[in-house]
PDB file of C-alpha atoms in Angstrom:
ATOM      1  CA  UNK A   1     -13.389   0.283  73.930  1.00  0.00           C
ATOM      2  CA  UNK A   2      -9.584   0.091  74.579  1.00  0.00           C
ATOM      3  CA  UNK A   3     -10.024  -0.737  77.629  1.00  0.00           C
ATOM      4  CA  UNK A   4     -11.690  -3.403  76.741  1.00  0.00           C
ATOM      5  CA  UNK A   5      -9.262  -5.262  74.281  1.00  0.00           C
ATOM      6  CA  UNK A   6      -6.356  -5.159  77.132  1.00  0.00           C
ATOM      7  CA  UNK A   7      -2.767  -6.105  75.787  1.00  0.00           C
ATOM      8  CA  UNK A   8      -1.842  -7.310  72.440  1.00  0.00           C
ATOM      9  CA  UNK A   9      -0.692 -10.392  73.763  1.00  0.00           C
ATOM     10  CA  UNK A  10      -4.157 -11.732  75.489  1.00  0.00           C
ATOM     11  CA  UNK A  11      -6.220 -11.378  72.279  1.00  0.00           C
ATOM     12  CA  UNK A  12      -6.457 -14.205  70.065  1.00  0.00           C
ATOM     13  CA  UNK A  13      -5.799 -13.743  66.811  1.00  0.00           C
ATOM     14  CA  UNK A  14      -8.471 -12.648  63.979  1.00  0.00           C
ATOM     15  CA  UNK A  15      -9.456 -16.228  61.732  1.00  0.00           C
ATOM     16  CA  UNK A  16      -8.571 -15.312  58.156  1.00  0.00           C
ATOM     17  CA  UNK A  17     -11.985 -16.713  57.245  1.00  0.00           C
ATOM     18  CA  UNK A  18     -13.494 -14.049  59.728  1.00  0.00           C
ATOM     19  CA  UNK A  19     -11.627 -11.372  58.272  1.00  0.00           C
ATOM     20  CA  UNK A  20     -13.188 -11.907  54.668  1.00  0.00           C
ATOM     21  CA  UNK A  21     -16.865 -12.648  55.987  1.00  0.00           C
ATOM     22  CA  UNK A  22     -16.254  -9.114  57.280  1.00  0.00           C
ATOM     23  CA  UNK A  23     -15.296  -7.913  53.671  1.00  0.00           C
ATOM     24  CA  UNK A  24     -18.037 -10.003  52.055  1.00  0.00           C
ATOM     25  CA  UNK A  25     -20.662  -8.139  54.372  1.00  0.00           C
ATOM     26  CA  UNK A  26     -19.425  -4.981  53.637  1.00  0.00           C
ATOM     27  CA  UNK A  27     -19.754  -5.695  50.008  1.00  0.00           C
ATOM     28  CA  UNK A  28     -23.483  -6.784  50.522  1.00  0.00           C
ATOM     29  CA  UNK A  29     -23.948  -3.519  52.667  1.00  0.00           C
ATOM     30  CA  UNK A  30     -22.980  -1.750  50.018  1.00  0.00           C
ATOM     31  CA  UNK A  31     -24.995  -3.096  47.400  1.00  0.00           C
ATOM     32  CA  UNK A  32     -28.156  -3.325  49.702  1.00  0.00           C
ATOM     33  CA  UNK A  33     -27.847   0.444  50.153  1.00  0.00           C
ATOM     34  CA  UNK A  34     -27.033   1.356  46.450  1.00  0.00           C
ATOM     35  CA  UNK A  35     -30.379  -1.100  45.246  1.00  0.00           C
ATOM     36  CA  UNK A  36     -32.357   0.751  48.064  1.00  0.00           C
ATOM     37  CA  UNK A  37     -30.965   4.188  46.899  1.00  0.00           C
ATOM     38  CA  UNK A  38     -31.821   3.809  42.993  1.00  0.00           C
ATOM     39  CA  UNK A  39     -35.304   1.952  44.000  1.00  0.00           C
ATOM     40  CA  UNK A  40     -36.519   5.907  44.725  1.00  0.00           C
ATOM     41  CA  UNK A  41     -35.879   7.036  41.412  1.00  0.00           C
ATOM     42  CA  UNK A  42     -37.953   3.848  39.516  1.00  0.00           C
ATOM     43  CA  UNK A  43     -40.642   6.731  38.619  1.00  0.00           C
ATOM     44  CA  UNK A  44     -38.387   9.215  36.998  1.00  0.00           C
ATOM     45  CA  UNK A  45     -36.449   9.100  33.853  1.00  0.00           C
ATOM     46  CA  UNK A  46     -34.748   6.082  32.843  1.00  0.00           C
ATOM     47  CA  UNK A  47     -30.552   7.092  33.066  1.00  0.00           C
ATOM     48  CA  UNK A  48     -31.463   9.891  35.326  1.00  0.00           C
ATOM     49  CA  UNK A  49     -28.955   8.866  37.506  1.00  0.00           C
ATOM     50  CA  UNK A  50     -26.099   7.925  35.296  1.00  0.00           C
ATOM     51  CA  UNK A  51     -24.541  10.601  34.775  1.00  0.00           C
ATOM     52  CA  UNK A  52     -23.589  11.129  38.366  1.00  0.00           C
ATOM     53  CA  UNK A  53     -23.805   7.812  39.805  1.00  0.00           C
ATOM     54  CA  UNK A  54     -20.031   8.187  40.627  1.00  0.00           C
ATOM     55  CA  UNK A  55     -20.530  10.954  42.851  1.00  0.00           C
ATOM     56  CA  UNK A  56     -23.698   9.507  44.316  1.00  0.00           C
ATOM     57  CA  UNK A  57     -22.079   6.246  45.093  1.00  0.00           C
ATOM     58  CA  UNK A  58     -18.934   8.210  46.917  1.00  0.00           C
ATOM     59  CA  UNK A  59     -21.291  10.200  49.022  1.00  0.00           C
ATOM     60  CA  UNK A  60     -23.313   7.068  50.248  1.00  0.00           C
ATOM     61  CA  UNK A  61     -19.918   5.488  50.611  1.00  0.00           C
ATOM     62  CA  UNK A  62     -18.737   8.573  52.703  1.00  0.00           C
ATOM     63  CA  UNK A  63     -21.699   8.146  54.907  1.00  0.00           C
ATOM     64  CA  UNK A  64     -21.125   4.590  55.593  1.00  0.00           C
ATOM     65  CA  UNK A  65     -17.627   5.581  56.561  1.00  0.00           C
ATOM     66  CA  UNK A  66     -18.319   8.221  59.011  1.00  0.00           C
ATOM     67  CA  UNK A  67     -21.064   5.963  61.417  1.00  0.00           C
ATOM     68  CA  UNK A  68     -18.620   3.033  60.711  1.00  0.00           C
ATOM     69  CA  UNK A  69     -14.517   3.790  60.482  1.00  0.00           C
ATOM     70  CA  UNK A  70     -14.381   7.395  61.866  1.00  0.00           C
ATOM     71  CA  UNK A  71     -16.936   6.378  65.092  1.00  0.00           C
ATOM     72  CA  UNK A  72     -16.545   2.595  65.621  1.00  0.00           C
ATOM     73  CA  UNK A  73     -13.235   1.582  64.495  1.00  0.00           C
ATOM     74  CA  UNK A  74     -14.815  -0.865  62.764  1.00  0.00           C
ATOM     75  CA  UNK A  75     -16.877  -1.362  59.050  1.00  0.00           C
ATOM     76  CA  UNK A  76     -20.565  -2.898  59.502  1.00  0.00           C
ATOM     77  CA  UNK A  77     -19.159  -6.631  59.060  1.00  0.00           C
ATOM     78  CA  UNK A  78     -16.535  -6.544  61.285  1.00  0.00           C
ATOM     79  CA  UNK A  79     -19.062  -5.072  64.300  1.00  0.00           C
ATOM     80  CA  UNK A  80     -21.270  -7.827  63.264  1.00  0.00           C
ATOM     81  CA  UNK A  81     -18.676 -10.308  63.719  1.00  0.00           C
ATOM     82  CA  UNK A  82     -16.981  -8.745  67.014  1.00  0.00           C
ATOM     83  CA  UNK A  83     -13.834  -7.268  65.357  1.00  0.00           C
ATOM     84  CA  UNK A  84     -12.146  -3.919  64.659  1.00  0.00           C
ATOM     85  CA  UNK A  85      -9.088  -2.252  63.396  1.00  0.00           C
ATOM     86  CA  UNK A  86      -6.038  -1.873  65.467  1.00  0.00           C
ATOM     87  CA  UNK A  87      -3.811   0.630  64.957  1.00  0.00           C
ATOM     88  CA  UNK A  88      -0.396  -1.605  64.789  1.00  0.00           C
ATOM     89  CA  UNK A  89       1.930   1.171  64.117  1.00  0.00           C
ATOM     90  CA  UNK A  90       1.582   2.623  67.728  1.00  0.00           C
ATOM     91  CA  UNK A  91       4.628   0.894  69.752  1.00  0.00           C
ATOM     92  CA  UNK A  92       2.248   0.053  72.850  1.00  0.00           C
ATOM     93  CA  UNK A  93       1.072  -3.071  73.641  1.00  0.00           C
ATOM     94  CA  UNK A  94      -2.512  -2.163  74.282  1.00  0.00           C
ATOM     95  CA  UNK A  95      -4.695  -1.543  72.302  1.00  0.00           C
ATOM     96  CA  UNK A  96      -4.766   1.907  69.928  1.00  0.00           C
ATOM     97  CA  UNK A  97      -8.007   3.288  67.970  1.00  0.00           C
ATOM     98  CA  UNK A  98      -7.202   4.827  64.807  1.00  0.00           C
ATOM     99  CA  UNK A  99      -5.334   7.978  64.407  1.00  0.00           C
ATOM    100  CA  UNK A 100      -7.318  10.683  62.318  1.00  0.00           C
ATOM    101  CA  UNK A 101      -4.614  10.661  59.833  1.00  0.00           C
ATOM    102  CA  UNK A 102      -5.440   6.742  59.231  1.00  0.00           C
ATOM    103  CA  UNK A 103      -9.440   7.603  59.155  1.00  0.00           C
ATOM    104  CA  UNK A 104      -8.726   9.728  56.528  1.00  0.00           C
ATOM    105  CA  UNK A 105      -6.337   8.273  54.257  1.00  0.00           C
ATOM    106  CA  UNK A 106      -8.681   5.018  54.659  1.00  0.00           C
ATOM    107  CA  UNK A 107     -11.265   7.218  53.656  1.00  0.00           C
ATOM    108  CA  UNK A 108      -9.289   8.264  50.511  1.00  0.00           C
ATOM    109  CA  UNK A 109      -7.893   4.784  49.041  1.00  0.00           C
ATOM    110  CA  UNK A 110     -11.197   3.213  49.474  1.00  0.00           C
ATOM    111  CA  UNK A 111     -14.121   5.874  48.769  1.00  0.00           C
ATOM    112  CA  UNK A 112     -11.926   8.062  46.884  1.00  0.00           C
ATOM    113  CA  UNK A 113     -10.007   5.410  44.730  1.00  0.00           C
ATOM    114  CA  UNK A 114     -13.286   4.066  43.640  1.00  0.00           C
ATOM    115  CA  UNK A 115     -14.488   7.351  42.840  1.00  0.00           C
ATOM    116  CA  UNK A 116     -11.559   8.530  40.792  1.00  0.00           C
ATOM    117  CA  UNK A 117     -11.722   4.951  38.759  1.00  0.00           C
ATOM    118  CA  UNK A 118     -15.061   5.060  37.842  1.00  0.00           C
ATOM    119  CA  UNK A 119     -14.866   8.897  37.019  1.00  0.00           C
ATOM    120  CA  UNK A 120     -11.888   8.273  34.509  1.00  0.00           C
ATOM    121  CA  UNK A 121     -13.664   5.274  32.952  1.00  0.00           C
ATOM    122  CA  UNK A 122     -16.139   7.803  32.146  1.00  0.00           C
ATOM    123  CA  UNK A 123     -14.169  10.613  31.031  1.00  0.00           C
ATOM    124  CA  UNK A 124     -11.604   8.578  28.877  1.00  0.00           C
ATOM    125  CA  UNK A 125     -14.109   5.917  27.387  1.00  0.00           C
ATOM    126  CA  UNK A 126     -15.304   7.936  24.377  1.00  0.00           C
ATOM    127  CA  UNK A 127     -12.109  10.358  24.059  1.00  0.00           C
ATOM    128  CA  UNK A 128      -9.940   9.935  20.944  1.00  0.00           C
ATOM    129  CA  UNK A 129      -7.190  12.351  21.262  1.00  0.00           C
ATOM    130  CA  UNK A 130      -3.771  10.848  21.677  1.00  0.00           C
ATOM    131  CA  UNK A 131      -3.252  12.983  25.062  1.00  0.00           C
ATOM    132  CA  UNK A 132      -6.252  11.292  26.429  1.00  0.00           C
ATOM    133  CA  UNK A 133      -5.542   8.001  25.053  1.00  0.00           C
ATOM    134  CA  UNK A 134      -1.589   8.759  26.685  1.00  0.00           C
ATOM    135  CA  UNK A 135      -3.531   9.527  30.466  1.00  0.00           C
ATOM    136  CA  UNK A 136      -5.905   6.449  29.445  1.00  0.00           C
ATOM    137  CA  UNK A 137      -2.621   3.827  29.084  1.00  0.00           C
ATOM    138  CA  UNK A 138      -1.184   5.185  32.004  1.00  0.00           C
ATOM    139  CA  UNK A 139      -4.191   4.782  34.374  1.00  0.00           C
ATOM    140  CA  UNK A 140      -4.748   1.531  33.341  1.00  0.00           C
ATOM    141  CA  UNK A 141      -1.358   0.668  34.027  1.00  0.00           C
ATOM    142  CA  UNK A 142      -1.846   2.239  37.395  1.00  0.00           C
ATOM    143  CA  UNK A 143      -4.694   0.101  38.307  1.00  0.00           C
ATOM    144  CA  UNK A 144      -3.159  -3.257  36.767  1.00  0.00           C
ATOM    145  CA  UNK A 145      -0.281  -2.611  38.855  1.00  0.00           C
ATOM    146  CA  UNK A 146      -2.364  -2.099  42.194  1.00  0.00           C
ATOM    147  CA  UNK A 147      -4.401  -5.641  41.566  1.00  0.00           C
ATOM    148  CA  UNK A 148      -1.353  -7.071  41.082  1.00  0.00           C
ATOM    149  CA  UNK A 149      -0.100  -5.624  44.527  1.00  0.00           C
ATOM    150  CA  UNK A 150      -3.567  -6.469  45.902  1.00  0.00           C
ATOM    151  CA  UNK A 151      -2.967  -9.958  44.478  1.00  0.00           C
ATOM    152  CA  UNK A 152       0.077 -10.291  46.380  1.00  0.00           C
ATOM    153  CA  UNK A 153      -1.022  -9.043  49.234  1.00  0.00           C
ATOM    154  CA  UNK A 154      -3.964 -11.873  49.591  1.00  0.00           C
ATOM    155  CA  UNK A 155      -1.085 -14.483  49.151  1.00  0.00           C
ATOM    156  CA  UNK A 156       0.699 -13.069  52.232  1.00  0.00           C
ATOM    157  CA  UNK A 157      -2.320 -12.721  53.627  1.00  0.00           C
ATOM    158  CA  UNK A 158      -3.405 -16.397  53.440  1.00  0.00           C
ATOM    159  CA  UNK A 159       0.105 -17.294  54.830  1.00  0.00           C
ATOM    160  CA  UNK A 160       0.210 -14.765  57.717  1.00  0.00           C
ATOM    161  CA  UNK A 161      -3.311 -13.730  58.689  1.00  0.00           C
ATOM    162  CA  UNK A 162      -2.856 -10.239  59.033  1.00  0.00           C
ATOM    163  CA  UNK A 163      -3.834  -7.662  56.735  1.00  0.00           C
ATOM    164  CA  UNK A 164      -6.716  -8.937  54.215  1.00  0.00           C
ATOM    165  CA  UNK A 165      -6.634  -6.067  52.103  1.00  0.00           C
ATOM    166  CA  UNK A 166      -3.766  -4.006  50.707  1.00  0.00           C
ATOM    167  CA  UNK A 167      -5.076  -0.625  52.273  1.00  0.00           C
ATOM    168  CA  UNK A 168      -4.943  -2.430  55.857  1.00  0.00           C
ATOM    169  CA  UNK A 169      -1.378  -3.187  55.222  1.00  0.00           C
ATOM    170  CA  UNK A 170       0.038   0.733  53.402  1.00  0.00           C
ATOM    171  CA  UNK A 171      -1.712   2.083  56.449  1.00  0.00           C
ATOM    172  CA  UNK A 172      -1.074  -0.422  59.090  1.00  0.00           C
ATOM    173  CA  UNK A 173      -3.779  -1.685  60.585  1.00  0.00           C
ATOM    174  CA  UNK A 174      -4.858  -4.628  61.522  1.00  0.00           C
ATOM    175  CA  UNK A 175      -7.948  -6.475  62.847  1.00  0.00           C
ATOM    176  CA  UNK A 176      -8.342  -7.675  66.424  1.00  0.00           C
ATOM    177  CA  UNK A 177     -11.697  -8.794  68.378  1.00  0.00           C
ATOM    178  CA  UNK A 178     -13.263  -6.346  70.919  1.00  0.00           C
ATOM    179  CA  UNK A 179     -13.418  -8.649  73.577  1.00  0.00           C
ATOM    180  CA  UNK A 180     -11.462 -11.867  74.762  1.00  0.00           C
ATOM    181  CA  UNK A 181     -13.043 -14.452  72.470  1.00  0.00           C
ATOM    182  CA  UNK A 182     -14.430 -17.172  74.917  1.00  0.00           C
ATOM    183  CA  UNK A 183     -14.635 -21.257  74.030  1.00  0.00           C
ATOM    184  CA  UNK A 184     -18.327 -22.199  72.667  1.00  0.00           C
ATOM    185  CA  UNK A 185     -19.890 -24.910  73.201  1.00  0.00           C
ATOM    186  CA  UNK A 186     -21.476 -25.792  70.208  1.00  0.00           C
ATOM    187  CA  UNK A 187     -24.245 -28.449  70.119  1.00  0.00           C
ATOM    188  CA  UNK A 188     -25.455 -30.256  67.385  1.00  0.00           C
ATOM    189  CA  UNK A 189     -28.982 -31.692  68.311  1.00  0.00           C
ATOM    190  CA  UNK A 190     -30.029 -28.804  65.690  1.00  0.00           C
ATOM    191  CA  UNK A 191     -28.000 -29.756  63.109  1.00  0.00           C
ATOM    192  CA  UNK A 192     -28.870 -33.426  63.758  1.00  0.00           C
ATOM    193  CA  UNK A 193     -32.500 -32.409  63.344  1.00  0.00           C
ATOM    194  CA  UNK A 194     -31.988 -30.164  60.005  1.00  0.00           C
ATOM    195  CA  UNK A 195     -30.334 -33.133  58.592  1.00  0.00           C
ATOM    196  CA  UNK A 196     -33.110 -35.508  59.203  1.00  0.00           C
ATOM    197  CA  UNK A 197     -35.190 -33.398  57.903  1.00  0.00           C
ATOM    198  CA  UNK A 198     -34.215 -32.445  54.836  1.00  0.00           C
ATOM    199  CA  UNK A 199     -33.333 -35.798  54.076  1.00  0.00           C
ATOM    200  CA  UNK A 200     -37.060 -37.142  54.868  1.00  0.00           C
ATOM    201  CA  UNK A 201     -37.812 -33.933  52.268  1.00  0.00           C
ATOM    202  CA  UNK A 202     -35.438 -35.016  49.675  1.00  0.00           C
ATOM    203  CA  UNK A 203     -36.618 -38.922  50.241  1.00  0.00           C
ATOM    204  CA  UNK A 204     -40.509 -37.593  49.548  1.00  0.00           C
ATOM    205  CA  UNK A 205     -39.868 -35.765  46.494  1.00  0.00           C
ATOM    206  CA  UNK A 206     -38.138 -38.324  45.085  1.00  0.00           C
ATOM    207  CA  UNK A 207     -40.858 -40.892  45.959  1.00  0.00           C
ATOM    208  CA  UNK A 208     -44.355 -38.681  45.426  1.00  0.00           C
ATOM    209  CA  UNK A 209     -43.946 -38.681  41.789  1.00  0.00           C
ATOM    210  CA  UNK A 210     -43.480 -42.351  41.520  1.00  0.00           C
ATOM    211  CA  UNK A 211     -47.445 -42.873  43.524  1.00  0.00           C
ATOM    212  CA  UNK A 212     -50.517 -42.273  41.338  1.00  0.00           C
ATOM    213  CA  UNK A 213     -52.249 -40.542  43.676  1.00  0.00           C
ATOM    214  CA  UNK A 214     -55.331 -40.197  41.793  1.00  0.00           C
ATOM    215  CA  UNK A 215     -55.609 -44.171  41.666  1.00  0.00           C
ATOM    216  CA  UNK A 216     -54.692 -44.873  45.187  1.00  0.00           C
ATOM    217  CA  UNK A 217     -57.571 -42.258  45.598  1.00  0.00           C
ATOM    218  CA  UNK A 218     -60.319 -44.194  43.744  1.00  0.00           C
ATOM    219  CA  UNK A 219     -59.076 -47.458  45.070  1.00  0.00           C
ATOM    220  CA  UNK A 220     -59.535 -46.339  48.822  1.00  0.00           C
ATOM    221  CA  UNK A 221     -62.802 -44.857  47.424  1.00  0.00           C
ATOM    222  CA  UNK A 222     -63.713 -48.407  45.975  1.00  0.00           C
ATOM    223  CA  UNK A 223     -62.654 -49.835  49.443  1.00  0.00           C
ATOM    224  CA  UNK A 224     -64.950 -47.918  51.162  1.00  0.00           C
ATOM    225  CA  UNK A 225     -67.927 -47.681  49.332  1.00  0.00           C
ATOM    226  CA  UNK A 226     -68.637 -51.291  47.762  1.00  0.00           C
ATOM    227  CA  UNK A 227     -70.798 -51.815  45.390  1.00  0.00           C
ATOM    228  CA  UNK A 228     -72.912 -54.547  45.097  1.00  0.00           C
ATOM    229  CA  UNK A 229     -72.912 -56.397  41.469  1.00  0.00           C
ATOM    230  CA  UNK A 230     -75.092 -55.049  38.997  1.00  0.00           C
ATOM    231  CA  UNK A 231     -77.318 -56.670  36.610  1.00  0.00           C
ATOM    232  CA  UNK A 232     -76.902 -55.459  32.999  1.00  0.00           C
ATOM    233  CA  UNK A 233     -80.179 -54.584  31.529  1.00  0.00           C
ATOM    234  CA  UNK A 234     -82.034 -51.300  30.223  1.00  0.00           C
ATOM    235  CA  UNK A 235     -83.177 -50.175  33.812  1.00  0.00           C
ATOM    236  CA  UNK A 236     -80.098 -50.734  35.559  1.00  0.00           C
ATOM    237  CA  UNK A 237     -77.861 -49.101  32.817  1.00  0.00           C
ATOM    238  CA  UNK A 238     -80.654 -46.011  32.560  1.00  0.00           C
ATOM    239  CA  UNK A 239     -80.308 -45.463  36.468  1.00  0.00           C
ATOM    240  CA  UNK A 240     -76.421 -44.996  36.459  1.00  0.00           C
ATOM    241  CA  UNK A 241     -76.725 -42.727  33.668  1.00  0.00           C
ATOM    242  CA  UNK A 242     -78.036 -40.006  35.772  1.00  0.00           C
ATOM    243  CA  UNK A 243     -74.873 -39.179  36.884  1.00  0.00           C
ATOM    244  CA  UNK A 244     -70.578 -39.429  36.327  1.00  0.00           C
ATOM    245  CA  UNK A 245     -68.972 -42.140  38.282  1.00  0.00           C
ATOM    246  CA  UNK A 246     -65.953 -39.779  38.670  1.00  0.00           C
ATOM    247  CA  UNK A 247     -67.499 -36.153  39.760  1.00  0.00           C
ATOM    248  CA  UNK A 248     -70.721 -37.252  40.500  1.00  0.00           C
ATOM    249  CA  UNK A 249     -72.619 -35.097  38.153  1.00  0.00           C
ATOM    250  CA  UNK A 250     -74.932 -34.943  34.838  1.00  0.00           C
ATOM    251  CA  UNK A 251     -72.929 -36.811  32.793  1.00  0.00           C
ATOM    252  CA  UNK A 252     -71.409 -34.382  29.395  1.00  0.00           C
ATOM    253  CA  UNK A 253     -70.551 -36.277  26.521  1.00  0.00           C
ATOM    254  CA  UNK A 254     -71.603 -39.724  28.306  1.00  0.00           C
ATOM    255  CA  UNK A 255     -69.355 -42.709  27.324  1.00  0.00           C
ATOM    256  CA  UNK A 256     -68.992 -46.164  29.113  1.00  0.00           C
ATOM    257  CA  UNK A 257     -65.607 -48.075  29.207  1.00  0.00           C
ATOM    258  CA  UNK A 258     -67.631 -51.485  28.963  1.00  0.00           C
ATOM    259  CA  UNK A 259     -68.976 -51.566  32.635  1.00  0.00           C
ATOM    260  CA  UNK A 260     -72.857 -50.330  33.423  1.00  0.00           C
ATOM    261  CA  UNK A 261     -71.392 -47.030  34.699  1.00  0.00           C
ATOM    262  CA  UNK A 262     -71.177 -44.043  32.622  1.00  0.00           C
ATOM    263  CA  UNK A 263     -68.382 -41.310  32.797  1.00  0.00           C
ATOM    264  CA  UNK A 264     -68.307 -37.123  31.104  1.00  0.00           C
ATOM    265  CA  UNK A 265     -65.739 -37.430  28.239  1.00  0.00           C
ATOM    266  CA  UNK A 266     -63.590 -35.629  29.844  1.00  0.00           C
ATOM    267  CA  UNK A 267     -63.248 -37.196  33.170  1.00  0.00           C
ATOM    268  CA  UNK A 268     -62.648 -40.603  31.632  1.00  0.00           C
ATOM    269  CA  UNK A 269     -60.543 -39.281  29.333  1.00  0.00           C
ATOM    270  CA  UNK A 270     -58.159 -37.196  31.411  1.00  0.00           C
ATOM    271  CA  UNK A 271     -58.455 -40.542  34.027  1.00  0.00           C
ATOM    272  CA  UNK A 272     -56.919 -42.826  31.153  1.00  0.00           C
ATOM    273  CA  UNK A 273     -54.291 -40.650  30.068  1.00  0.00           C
ATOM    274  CA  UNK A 274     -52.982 -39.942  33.746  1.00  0.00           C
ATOM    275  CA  UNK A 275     -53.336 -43.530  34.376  1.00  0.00           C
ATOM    276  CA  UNK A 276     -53.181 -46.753  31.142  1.00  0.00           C
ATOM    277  CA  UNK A 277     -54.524 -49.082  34.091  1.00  0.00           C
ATOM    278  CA  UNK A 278     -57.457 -46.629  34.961  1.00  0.00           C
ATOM    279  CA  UNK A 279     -60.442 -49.113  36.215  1.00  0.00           C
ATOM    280  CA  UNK A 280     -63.906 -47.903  37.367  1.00  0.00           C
ATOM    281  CA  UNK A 281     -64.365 -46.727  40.872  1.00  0.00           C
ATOM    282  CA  UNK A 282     -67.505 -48.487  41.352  1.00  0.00           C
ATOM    283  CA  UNK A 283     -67.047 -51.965  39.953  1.00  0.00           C
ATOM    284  CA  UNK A 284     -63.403 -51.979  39.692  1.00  0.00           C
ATOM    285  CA  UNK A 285     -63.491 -53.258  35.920  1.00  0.00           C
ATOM    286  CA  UNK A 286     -60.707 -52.287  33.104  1.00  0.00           C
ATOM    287  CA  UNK A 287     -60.974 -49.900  30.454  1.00  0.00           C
ATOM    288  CA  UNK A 288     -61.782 -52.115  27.428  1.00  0.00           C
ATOM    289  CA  UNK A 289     -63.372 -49.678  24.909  1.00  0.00           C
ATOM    290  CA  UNK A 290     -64.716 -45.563  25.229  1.00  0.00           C
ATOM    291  CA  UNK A 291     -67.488 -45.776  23.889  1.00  0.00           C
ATOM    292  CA  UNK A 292     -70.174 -42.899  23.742  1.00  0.00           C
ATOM    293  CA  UNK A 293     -73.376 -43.608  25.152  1.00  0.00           C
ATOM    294  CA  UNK A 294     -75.983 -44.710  22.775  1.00  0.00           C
ATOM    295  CA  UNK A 295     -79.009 -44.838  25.482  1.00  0.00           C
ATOM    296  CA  UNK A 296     -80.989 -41.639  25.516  1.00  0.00           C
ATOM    297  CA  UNK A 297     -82.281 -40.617  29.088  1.00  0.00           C
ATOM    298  CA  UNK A 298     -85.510 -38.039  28.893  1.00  0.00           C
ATOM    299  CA  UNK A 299     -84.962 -34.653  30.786  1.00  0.00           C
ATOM    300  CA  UNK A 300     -88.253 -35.368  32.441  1.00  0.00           C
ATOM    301  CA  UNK A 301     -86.872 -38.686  34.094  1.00  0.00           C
ATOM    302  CA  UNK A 302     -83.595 -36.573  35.798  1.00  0.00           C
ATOM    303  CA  UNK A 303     -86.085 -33.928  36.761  1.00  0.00           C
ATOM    304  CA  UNK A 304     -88.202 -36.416  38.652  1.00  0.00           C
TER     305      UNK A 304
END
């Protein structure tokens, strides 16, 4: 792996942006592991884990750093994103891995550190003896004093580059890319094509809710299938009674809207609520009146 970094001098330079993807990713890591580690307990006690969930969190932590930092020089992000630590106190030019000494004291200010916080949170929360509440002051002076040297760090960070977090910079190293980073060409027929899309999307959901479908329907259906007119007498009216305009069915609750076509309550109904301009599918005439059906059709006649 040294070997392939060469000198100092012919690798470009880490992005700052690229440096805190890599920290976001190890963040998400990390909580993608811890969800995955409590989702085995869901069928024991609830707070089963509580209790030590310090200690379980530094041991998964450990893990992560010995297949990551002590083997790879590098933390899950920063191998996804072709980067790893340099050790920039060596006085070479070329590249240096980590010393052991660094491993470890990385290992200690990041696993350990976290450890020892949430551990004291723990121990100190409930005590009310003025010796504890002494250690509790000064520990929370402690860590107020290491954000604010973590937030001054990230200001020289953002004007420098080097050193995104203030562990990095107490144990001096820095992040470089494994190999020479090489000029993409990046194309944007893809992009061009996401965009189109998505706008088409955003331009049909805007417009669908502005069509009534369901009258569009029954006008394409009226379109189609014309009806001849009808005359209006007894026989005429007891013939389209033997079934719904709408689903085509014995007609429930039969009511006419002042046409010779009768329609279930409820499919008229539901019809002119979704739509005040509702007309009939078959004639194409406007909803004067519901009226229930006063005509009475024998079973014997929709049997036959």
């Amino acid at each position: 792996m040294a070997s392939s970094v060469g000198n100092e001098k012919s690798v470009n330079p880490v992005l700052r942006i690229s440096q805190l993807d890599a920290l976001e990713l190890n963040k998400a890591l990390e909580q993608l592991v811890w969800s995955q580690f409590t989702s085995c307990f869901h069928g024991f006690k609830p707070g089963v884990l509580a209790h030590i969930e310090p200690e379980l969190k530094a041991f998964l932590w450990f893990l992560l750093w010995r297949f990551t930092i002590y083997s790879k020089n590098a933390t899950v992000g920063q191998a996804i994103l072709n980067i790893q630590y340099k050790n920039n106190l060596s006085q070479t030019e070329k590249y240096q891995p980590l010393s052991k000494h660094q491993k470890l004291w990385y290992l200690i200010f990041t696993v350990g550190g976290r450890w020892l916080e949430e551990r004291c949170y723990d121990l100190f929360s409930n005590r009310q003896l003025q010796s504890f509440c002494k250690i509790k002051h000064y520990l929370n002076f402690g860590a107020g004093l290491l954000k604010l040297c973590g937030l001054v760090n990230f200001l020289i960070f953002l004007q420098k580059g080097t050193y995104a977090t203030l562990t990095e910079r107490i144990l001096g190293i820095r992040s470089v890319f494994c190999k020479p980073q090489s000029v993409r060409q990046v194309g944007f027929e893809y992009m061009n094509r996401e965009l189109l899309w998505h706008g088409f999307a955003e331009f049909l959901i805007y417009l669908l809710p502005l069509i009534n479908v369901q009258k569009l329907k029954l006008k394409i259906s009226s379109w189609c299938l014309p009806i001849a007119s009808l005359s209006n007498n007894e026989n005429t009216l007891a013939v389209h009674c033997k079934e719904c305009s709408l689903c085509g069915e014995w007609p429930t609750m039969p009511h006419t809207i002042g046409c010779l076509h009768v329609f279930c309550y409820y499919c008229i109904k539901s019809n002119y609520l979704f739509d005040m301009y509702f007309t009939c599918p078959k004639c194409g005439s406007e909803v004067h009146s519901l009226q229930p059906l006063k005509y009475k059709i024998e079973m014997t006649e929709f049997r036959a």
